[in-house]
Amino acid sequence: EIVMTQSPATLSASPGERATLSCRASQSVTSNLAWYQQQPGQAPRLLIYGASTRATGIPARFSGSGSGTQFTLTISSLQSEDFAVYYCQQYNTWPPGLFGQGTKLEIK
Amino acid sequence: EVQLVESGGGLVQPGRSLRLSCAASGFTFADYAMHWVRQAPGKGLEWVSGISWNSGSIGYADSVKGRFTISRDNAKNSVYLQMNSLKAEDTAYYYCAKDKGQWLAVQIIWGQGTLVTVSS
């Protein structure tokens, strides 16, 4: 059974800083990896799919990289609206859809 | 504008059943896979189930397999989640989500969710 592990659980950063979030799969998911952002009280929003393709309307400061078992979401210069919870999700191994436990990005 | 509106949530006793509905608009519903994802209060996201555009491919999380059934009616632009033998741990917000394509992959558009509370 595949396991998705995100680190760190909580990341404290300041506006303008660069943030790097990690996601590791217990077995290869090739590039079938997505990232979602969830603000408090709101539904999640797709940021990245295919490990590195930004979804429609997502700012260029969000970038994804990696393949196989190691993936990274980078936010190049944090804006106030970026402080949220981020989830990775694999859709390679059946059944597709397993999420990581999430990383909370909070203001330092 | 793409819209997904969930309904059918509420308070239900353990062991009972509930049926969630999701009404879609603003896109050609029959061309896309659909998903249900849940989130227990204060917890992370859990993918529950997905159904391909033609109902030919259906998947479930292990936690609900054998108890939940997903279905869709392309003529009514709706997807459903029949939940039987409900347990306290099924308490969550249930989100309906549209896939990016015909087969099960990423959830590109989400509804606002409906709360299911399983309690005696």
CSV table of N, CA, C and O in Angstrom, one decimal, chain B residues 31-113:
chain,number,residue,atom,x,y,z
B,31,ASP,N,-18.5,14.5,-20.0
B,31,ASP,CA,-17.1,14.3,-20.5
B,31,ASP,C,-16.0,14.2,-19.4
B,31,ASP,O,-14.9,14.0,-19.7
B,32,TYR,N,-16.4,14.2,-18.2
B,32,TYR,CA,-15.4,14.3,-17.1
B,32,TYR,C,-15.7,13.2,-16.0
B,32,TYR,O,-16.8,13.0,-15.6
B,33,ALA,N,-14.6,12.8,-15.4
B,33,ALA,CA,-14.7,12.0,-14.2
B,33,ALA,C,-15.0,12.8,-13.1
B,33,ALA,O,-14.8,14.1,-13.1
B,34,MET,N,-15.6,12.2,-12.0
B,34,MET,CA,-16.0,13.0,-10.8
B,34,MET,C,-15.5,12.2,-9.6
B,34,MET,O,-15.3,11.0,-9.6
B,35,HIS,N,-15.4,13.0,-8.5
B,35,HIS,CA,-14.8,12.4,-7.3
B,35,HIS,C,-15.6,12.9,-6.1
B,35,HIS,O,-16.3,13.9,-6.1
B,36,TRP,N,-15.5,12.1,-5.0
B,36,TRP,CA,-15.9,12.5,-3.7
B,36,TRP,C,-14.7,12.5,-2.8
B,36,TRP,O,-13.9,11.5,-2.8
B,37,VAL,N,-14.5,13.6,-2.1
B,37,VAL,CA,-13.3,13.7,-1.1
B,37,VAL,C,-13.9,14.2,0.2
B,37,VAL,O,-14.8,15.0,0.2
B,38,ARG,N,-13.4,13.7,1.3
B,38,ARG,CA,-14.0,14.1,2.6
B,38,ARG,C,-12.9,14.6,3.5
B,38,ARG,O,-11.7,14.4,3.3
B,39,GLN,N,-13.4,15.4,4.5
B,39,GLN,CA,-12.5,16.0,5.5
B,39,GLN,C,-13.1,16.0,6.8
B,39,GLN,O,-14.1,16.8,7.0
B,40,ALA,N,-12.7,15.2,7.8
B,40,ALA,CA,-13.2,15.3,9.1
B,40,ALA,C,-12.8,16.6,9.7
B,40,ALA,O,-11.8,17.2,9.4
B,41,PRO,N,-13.7,17.2,10.6
B,41,PRO,CA,-13.4,18.5,11.2
B,41,PRO,C,-12.0,18.6,11.8
B,41,PRO,O,-11.6,17.7,12.6
B,42,GLY,N,-11.2,19.5,11.3
B,42,GLY,CA,-9.9,19.7,11.8
B,42,GLY,C,-8.8,18.8,11.3
B,42,GLY,O,-7.7,18.8,11.8
B,43,LYS,N,-9.2,17.9,10.4
B,43,LYS,CA,-8.3,16.9,9.9
B,43,LYS,C,-7.9,17.1,8.4
B,43,LYS,O,-8.3,18.1,7.8
B,44,GLY,N,-7.2,16.2,7.8
B,44,GLY,CA,-6.7,16.4,6.5
B,44,GLY,C,-7.7,15.8,5.5
B,44,GLY,O,-8.8,15.3,5.8
B,45,LEU,N,-7.4,15.9,4.2
B,45,LEU,CA,-8.2,15.4,3.1
B,45,LEU,C,-8.1,13.9,2.9
B,45,LEU,O,-7.0,13.3,3.0
B,46,GLU,N,-9.2,13.3,2.6
B,46,GLU,CA,-9.2,11.9,2.3
B,46,GLU,C,-10.1,11.6,1.1
B,46,GLU,O,-11.3,11.9,1.0
B,47,TRP,N,-9.4,11.2,0.0
B,47,TRP,CA,-10.1,10.8,-1.2
B,47,TRP,C,-11.0,9.6,-0.9
B,47,TRP,O,-10.6,8.6,-0.3
B,48,VAL,N,-12.3,9.7,-1.3
B,48,VAL,CA,-13.3,8.6,-0.9
B,48,VAL,C,-13.6,7.7,-2.1
B,48,VAL,O,-13.5,6.5,-2.0
B,49,SER,N,-13.9,8.4,-3.3
B,49,SER,CA,-14.3,7.6,-4.4
B,49,SER,C,-14.3,8.4,-5.7
B,49,SER,O,-14.3,9.6,-5.6
B,50,GLY,N,-14.1,7.7,-6.8
B,50,GLY,CA,-14.2,8.4,-8.1
B,50,GLY,C,-14.8,7.6,-9.1
B,50,GLY,O,-14.9,6.3,-9.0
B,51,ILE,N,-15.4,8.2,-10.1
B,51,ILE,CA,-16.1,7.5,-11.2
B,51,ILE,C,-15.7,8.2,-12.5
B,51,ILE,O,-15.7,9.4,-12.7
B,52,SER,N,-15.4,7.4,-13.5
B,52,SER,CA,-15.0,7.9,-14.8
B,52,SER,C,-16.2,8.5,-15.5
B,52,SER,O,-17.3,8.3,-15.2
B,53,TRP,N,-15.9,9.1,-16.7
B,53,TRP,CA,-17.0,9.8,-17.4
B,53,TRP,C,-18.1,8.8,-17.8
B,53,TRP,O,-19.3,9.2,-17.9
B,54,ASN,N,-17.8,7.6,-18.1
B,54,ASN,CA,-18.8,6.6,-18.6
B,54,ASN,C,-19.1,5.6,-17.6
B,54,ASN,O,-19.7,4.5,-17.9
B,55,SER,N,-18.7,5.8,-16.3
B,55,SER,CA,-19.0,4.9,-15.2
B,55,SER,C,-18.2,3.5,-15.4
B,55,SER,O,-18.5,2.6,-14.7
B,56,GLY,N,-17.3,3.5,-16.4
B,56,GLY,CA,-16.6,2.2,-16.6
B,56,GLY,C,-15.4,2.0,-15.7
B,56,GLY,O,-15.0,0.9,-15.6
B,57,SER,N,-15.0,3.0,-15.0
B,57,SER,CA,-13.9,2.9,-14.0
B,57,SER,C,-14.3,3.6,-12.7
B,57,SER,O,-14.7,4.7,-12.7
B,58,ILE,N,-14.3,2.8,-11.7
B,58,ILE,CA,-14.8,3.3,-10.4
B,58,ILE,C,-13.8,2.8,-9.3
B,58,ILE,O,-13.4,1.7,-9.3
B,59,GLY,N,-13.5,3.7,-8.4
B,59,GLY,CA,-12.5,3.4,-7.3
B,59,GLY,C,-13.0,3.8,-6.0
B,59,GLY,O,-13.8,4.8,-5.9
B,60,TYR,N,-12.6,3.1,-5.0
B,60,TYR,CA,-13.0,3.5,-3.6
B,60,TYR,C,-11.7,3.4,-2.7
B,60,TYR,O,-10.8,2.6,-2.9
B,61,ALA,N,-11.7,4.3,-1.7
B,61,ALA,CA,-10.8,4.1,-0.6
B,61,ALA,C,-11.1,2.9,0.2
B,61,ALA,O,-12.2,2.5,0.3
B,62,ASP,N,-10.0,2.3,0.7
B,62,ASP,CA,-10.2,1.0,1.5
B,62,ASP,C,-11.2,1.3,2.7
B,62,ASP,O,-11.9,0.4,3.1
B,63,SER,N,-11.2,2.5,3.2
B,63,SER,CA,-12.0,2.8,4.4
B,63,SER,C,-13.5,2.7,4.1
B,63,SER,O,-14.3,2.6,5.1
B,64,VAL,N,-13.9,2.8,2.9
B,64,VAL,CA,-15.3,2.8,2.6
B,64,VAL,C,-15.8,1.7,1.6
B,64,VAL,O,-16.9,1.5,1.4
B,65,LYS,N,-14.8,1.0,1.1
B,65,LYS,CA,-15.1,-0.1,0.2
B,65,LYS,C,-16.1,-1.1,0.8
B,65,LYS,O,-15.9,-1.5,1.9
B,66,GLY,N,-17.1,-1.4,0.0
B,66,GLY,CA,-18.1,-2.3,0.5
B,66,GLY,C,-19.3,-1.7,1.2
B,66,GLY,O,-20.3,-2.3,1.5
B,67,ARG,N,-19.1,-0.4,1.6
B,67,ARG,CA,-20.2,0.3,2.3
B,67,ARG,C,-20.7,1.5,1.5
B,67,ARG,O,-21.9,1.8,1.5
B,68,PHE,N,-19.8,2.1,0.7
B,68,PHE,CA,-20.2,3.3,-0.1
B,68,PHE,C,-20.3,2.9,-1.6
B,68,PHE,O,-19.5,2.1,-2.1
B,69,THR,N,-21.2,3.5,-2.3
B,69,THR,CA,-21.4,3.3,-3.8
B,69,THR,C,-21.5,4.6,-4.5
B,69,THR,O,-22.4,5.4,-4.1
B,70,ILE,N,-20.6,4.8,-5.4
B,70,ILE,CA,-20.7,6.1,-6.3
B,70,ILE,C,-21.4,5.7,-7.5
B,70,ILE,O,-21.3,4.6,-8.1
B,71,SER,N,-22.2,6.7,-8.0
B,71,SER,CA,-22.9,6.5,-9.3
B,71,SER,C,-23.0,7.9,-9.9
B,71,SER,O,-22.8,8.9,-9.3
B,72,ARG,N,-23.4,7.9,-11.2
B,72,ARG,CA,-23.6,9.2,-11.9
B,72,ARG,C,-24.8,9.0,-12.9
B,72,ARG,O,-25.1,7.9,-13.3
B,73,ASP,N,-25.4,10.2,-13.1
B,73,ASP,CA,-26.5,10.2,-14.1
B,73,ASP,C,-26.1,11.4,-15.1
B,73,ASP,O,-26.4,12.5,-14.7
B,74,ASN,N,-25.6,11.0,-16.2
B,74,ASN,CA,-25.1,12.1,-17.1
B,74,ASN,C,-26.3,12.9,-17.7
B,74,ASN,O,-26.1,14.0,-18.1
B,75,ALA,N,-27.5,12.3,-17.7
B,75,ALA,CA,-28.6,13.0,-18.2
B,75,ALA,C,-29.1,14.1,-17.2
B,75,ALA,O,-29.7,15.1,-17.6
B,76,LYS,N,-28.8,13.9,-16.0
B,76,LYS,CA,-29.2,14.8,-14.9
B,76,LYS,C,-28.0,15.6,-14.4
B,76,LYS,O,-28.1,16.4,-13.5
B,77,ASN,N,-26.8,15.5,-15.0
B,77,ASN,CA,-25.6,16.2,-14.6
B,77,ASN,C,-25.4,16.1,-13.1
B,77,ASN,O,-25.0,17.1,-12.4
B,78,SER,N,-25.5,14.9,-12.7
B,78,SER,CA,-25.3,14.6,-11.2
B,78,SER,C,-24.5,13.4,-10.9
B,78,SER,O,-24.5,12.4,-11.7
B,79,VAL,N,-23.8,13.5,-9.8
B,79,VAL,CA,-23.1,12.3,-9.2
B,79,VAL,C,-23.6,12.1,-7.8
B,79,VAL,O,-24.0,13.1,-7.1
B,80,TYR,N,-23.6,10.8,-7.4
B,80,TYR,CA,-24.2,10.5,-6.1
B,80,TYR,C,-23.2,9.6,-5.3
B,80,TYR,O,-22.3,9.0,-5.8
B,81,LEU,N,-23.4,9.7,-4.0
B,81,LEU,CA,-22.6,8.8,-3.1
B,81,LEU,C,-23.6,8.2,-2.1
B,81,LEU,O,-24.1,8.8,-1.3
B,82,GLN,N,-23.9,6.9,-2.3
B,82,GLN,CA,-24.7,6.1,-1.4
B,82,GLN,C,-23.9,5.6,-0.3
B,82,GLN,O,-22.9,4.8,-0.5
B,83,MET,N,-24.2,6.0,0.9
B,83,MET,CA,-23.4,5.6,2.1
B,83,MET,C,-24.2,4.7,3.0
B,83,MET,O,-25.2,5.2,3.6
B,84,ASN,N,-23.8,3.5,3.2
B,84,ASN,CA,-24.5,2.5,4.0
B,84,ASN,C,-23.6,2.2,5.2
B,84,ASN,O,-22.4,2.4,5.2
B,85,SER,N,-24.2,1.6,6.2
B,85,SER,CA,-23.5,1.1,7.4
B,85,SER,C,-22.6,2.2,8.0
B,85,SER,O,-21.4,2.0,8.2
B,86,LEU,N,-23.1,3.4,8.1
B,86,LEU,CA,-22.3,4.5,8.5
B,86,LEU,C,-21.7,4.4,9.9
B,86,LEU,O,-22.4,3.8,10.8
B,87,LYS,N,-20.5,4.9,10.1
B,87,LYS,CA,-19.8,4.8,11.3
B,87,LYS,C,-19.5,6.2,11.8
B,87,LYS,O,-19.5,7.2,11.0
B,88,ALA,N,-19.2,6.3,13.1
B,88,ALA,CA,-18.8,7.6,13.6
B,88,ALA,C,-17.6,8.3,12.9
B,88,ALA,O,-17.6,9.5,12.7
B,89,GLU,N,-16.7,7.4,12.4
B,89,GLU,CA,-15.5,7.9,11.7
B,89,GLU,C,-15.8,8.4,10.3
B,89,GLU,O,-14.9,8.9,9.6
B,90,ASP,N,-17.0,8.2,9.9
B,90,ASP,CA,-17.4,8.8,8.6
B,90,ASP,C,-17.9,10.2,8.7
B,90,ASP,O,-18.2,10.9,7.7
B,91,THR,N,-17.9,10.7,9.9
B,91,THR,CA,-18.3,12.1,10.1
B,91,THR,C,-17.3,13.1,9.4
B,91,THR,O,-16.1,13.0,9.7
B,92,ALA,N,-17.7,13.9,8.5
B,92,ALA,CA,-16.8,14.7,7.8
B,92,ALA,C,-17.6,15.7,6.9
B,92,ALA,O,-18.8,15.5,6.6
B,93,TYR,N,-16.9,16.6,6.3
B,93,TYR,CA,-17.4,17.4,5.2
B,93,TYR,C,-17.1,16.6,3.9
B,93,TYR,O,-16.0,16.1,3.8
B,94,TYR,N,-18.1,16.4,3.1
B,94,TYR,CA,-17.9,15.7,1.9
B,94,TYR,C,-18.0,16.6,0.7
B,94,TYR,O,-18.9,17.4,0.5
B,95,TYR,N,-16.9,16.6,-0.1
B,95,TYR,CA,-16.7,17.5,-1.2
B,95,TYR,C,-16.9,16.7,-2.5
B,95,TYR,O,-16.4,15.6,-2.6
B,96,CYS,N,-17.7,17.2,-3.4
B,96,CYS,CA,-17.7,16.7,-4.8
B,96,CYS,C,-16.7,17.5,-5.6
B,96,CYS,O,-16.5,18.7,-5.4
B,97,ALA,N,-16.0,16.8,-6.5
B,97,ALA,CA,-15.0,17.4,-7.3
B,97,ALA,C,-15.0,16.9,-8.7
B,97,ALA,O,-15.2,15.7,-9.0
B,98,LYS,N,-14.7,17.8,-9.6
B,98,LYS,CA,-14.6,17.5,-11.1
B,98,LYS,C,-13.2,17.2,-11.4
B,98,LYS,O,-12.3,17.9,-11.0
B,99,ASP,N,-13.0,16.1,-12.2
B,99,ASP,CA,-11.7,15.8,-12.6
B,99,ASP,C,-11.2,16.7,-13.8
B,99,ASP,O,-12.0,17.4,-14.4
B,100,LYS,N,-9.9,16.6,-14.1
B,100,LYS,CA,-9.4,17.3,-15.2
B,100,LYS,C,-9.8,16.7,-16.5
B,100,LYS,O,-9.8,17.3,-17.6
B,101,GLY,N,-10.0,15.3,-16.5
B,101,GLY,CA,-10.3,14.6,-17.7
B,101,GLY,C,-11.3,13.5,-17.5
B,101,GLY,O,-12.1,13.5,-16.6
B,102,GLN,N,-11.3,12.6,-18.4
B,102,GLN,CA,-12.4,11.5,-18.4
B,102,GLN,C,-12.1,10.5,-17.4
B,102,GLN,O,-13.1,9.8,-17.0
B,103,TRP,N,-10.9,10.3,-17.1
B,103,TRP,CA,-10.5,9.1,-16.2
B,103,TRP,C,-10.0,9.7,-14.9
B,103,TRP,O,-9.8,10.9,-14.7
B,104,LEU,N,-9.9,8.8,-13.9
B,104,LEU,CA,-9.6,9.3,-12.5
B,104,LEU,C,-8.2,9.8,-12.4
B,104,LEU,O,-7.2,9.1,-12.5
B,105,ALA,N,-8.1,11.1,-12.1
B,105,ALA,CA,-6.8,11.7,-11.9
B,105,ALA,C,-7.0,12.9,-10.9
B,105,ALA,O,-7.2,12.6,-9.7
B,106,VAL,N,-6.8,14.1,-11.3
B,106,VAL,CA,-6.8,15.2,-10.3
B,106,VAL,C,-8.2,15.9,-10.2
B,106,VAL,O,-8.9,15.9,-11.2
B,107,GLN,N,-8.4,16.5,-9.1
B,107,GLN,CA,-9.7,17.2,-8.8
B,107,GLN,C,-9.5,18.7,-9.1
B,107,GLN,O,-8.8,19.4,-8.3
B,108,ILE,N,-10.0,19.2,-10.2
B,108,ILE,CA,-9.7,20.5,-10.7
B,108,ILE,C,-10.7,21.5,-10.2
B,108,ILE,O,-10.3,22.7,-10.1
B,109,ILE,N,-11.9,21.2,-9.9
B,109,ILE,CA,-12.9,22.1,-9.4
B,109,ILE,C,-13.6,21.4,-8.3
B,109,ILE,O,-14.0,20.2,-8.4
B,110,TRP,N,-13.9,22.1,-7.2
B,110,TRP,CA,-14.5,21.5,-6.0
B,110,TRP,C,-15.8,22.3,-5.7
B,110,TRP,O,-15.9,23.5,-5.9
B,111,GLY,N,-16.7,21.5,-5.1
B,111,GLY,CA,-17.9,22.2,-4.5
B,111,GLY,C,-17.5,22.7,-3.1
B,111,GLY,O,-16.4,22.6,-2.7
B,112,GLN,N,-18.5,23.2,-2.4
B,112,GLN,CA,-18.3,23.8,-1.1
B,112,GLN,C,-18.5,22.8,0.0
B,112,GLN,O,-18.2,23.1,1.2
B,113,GLY,N,-19.0,21.6,-0.3
B,113,GLY,CA,-19.1,20.5,0.7
B,113,GLY,C,-20.4,20.5,1.4
B,113,GLY,O,-21.1,21.5,1.5
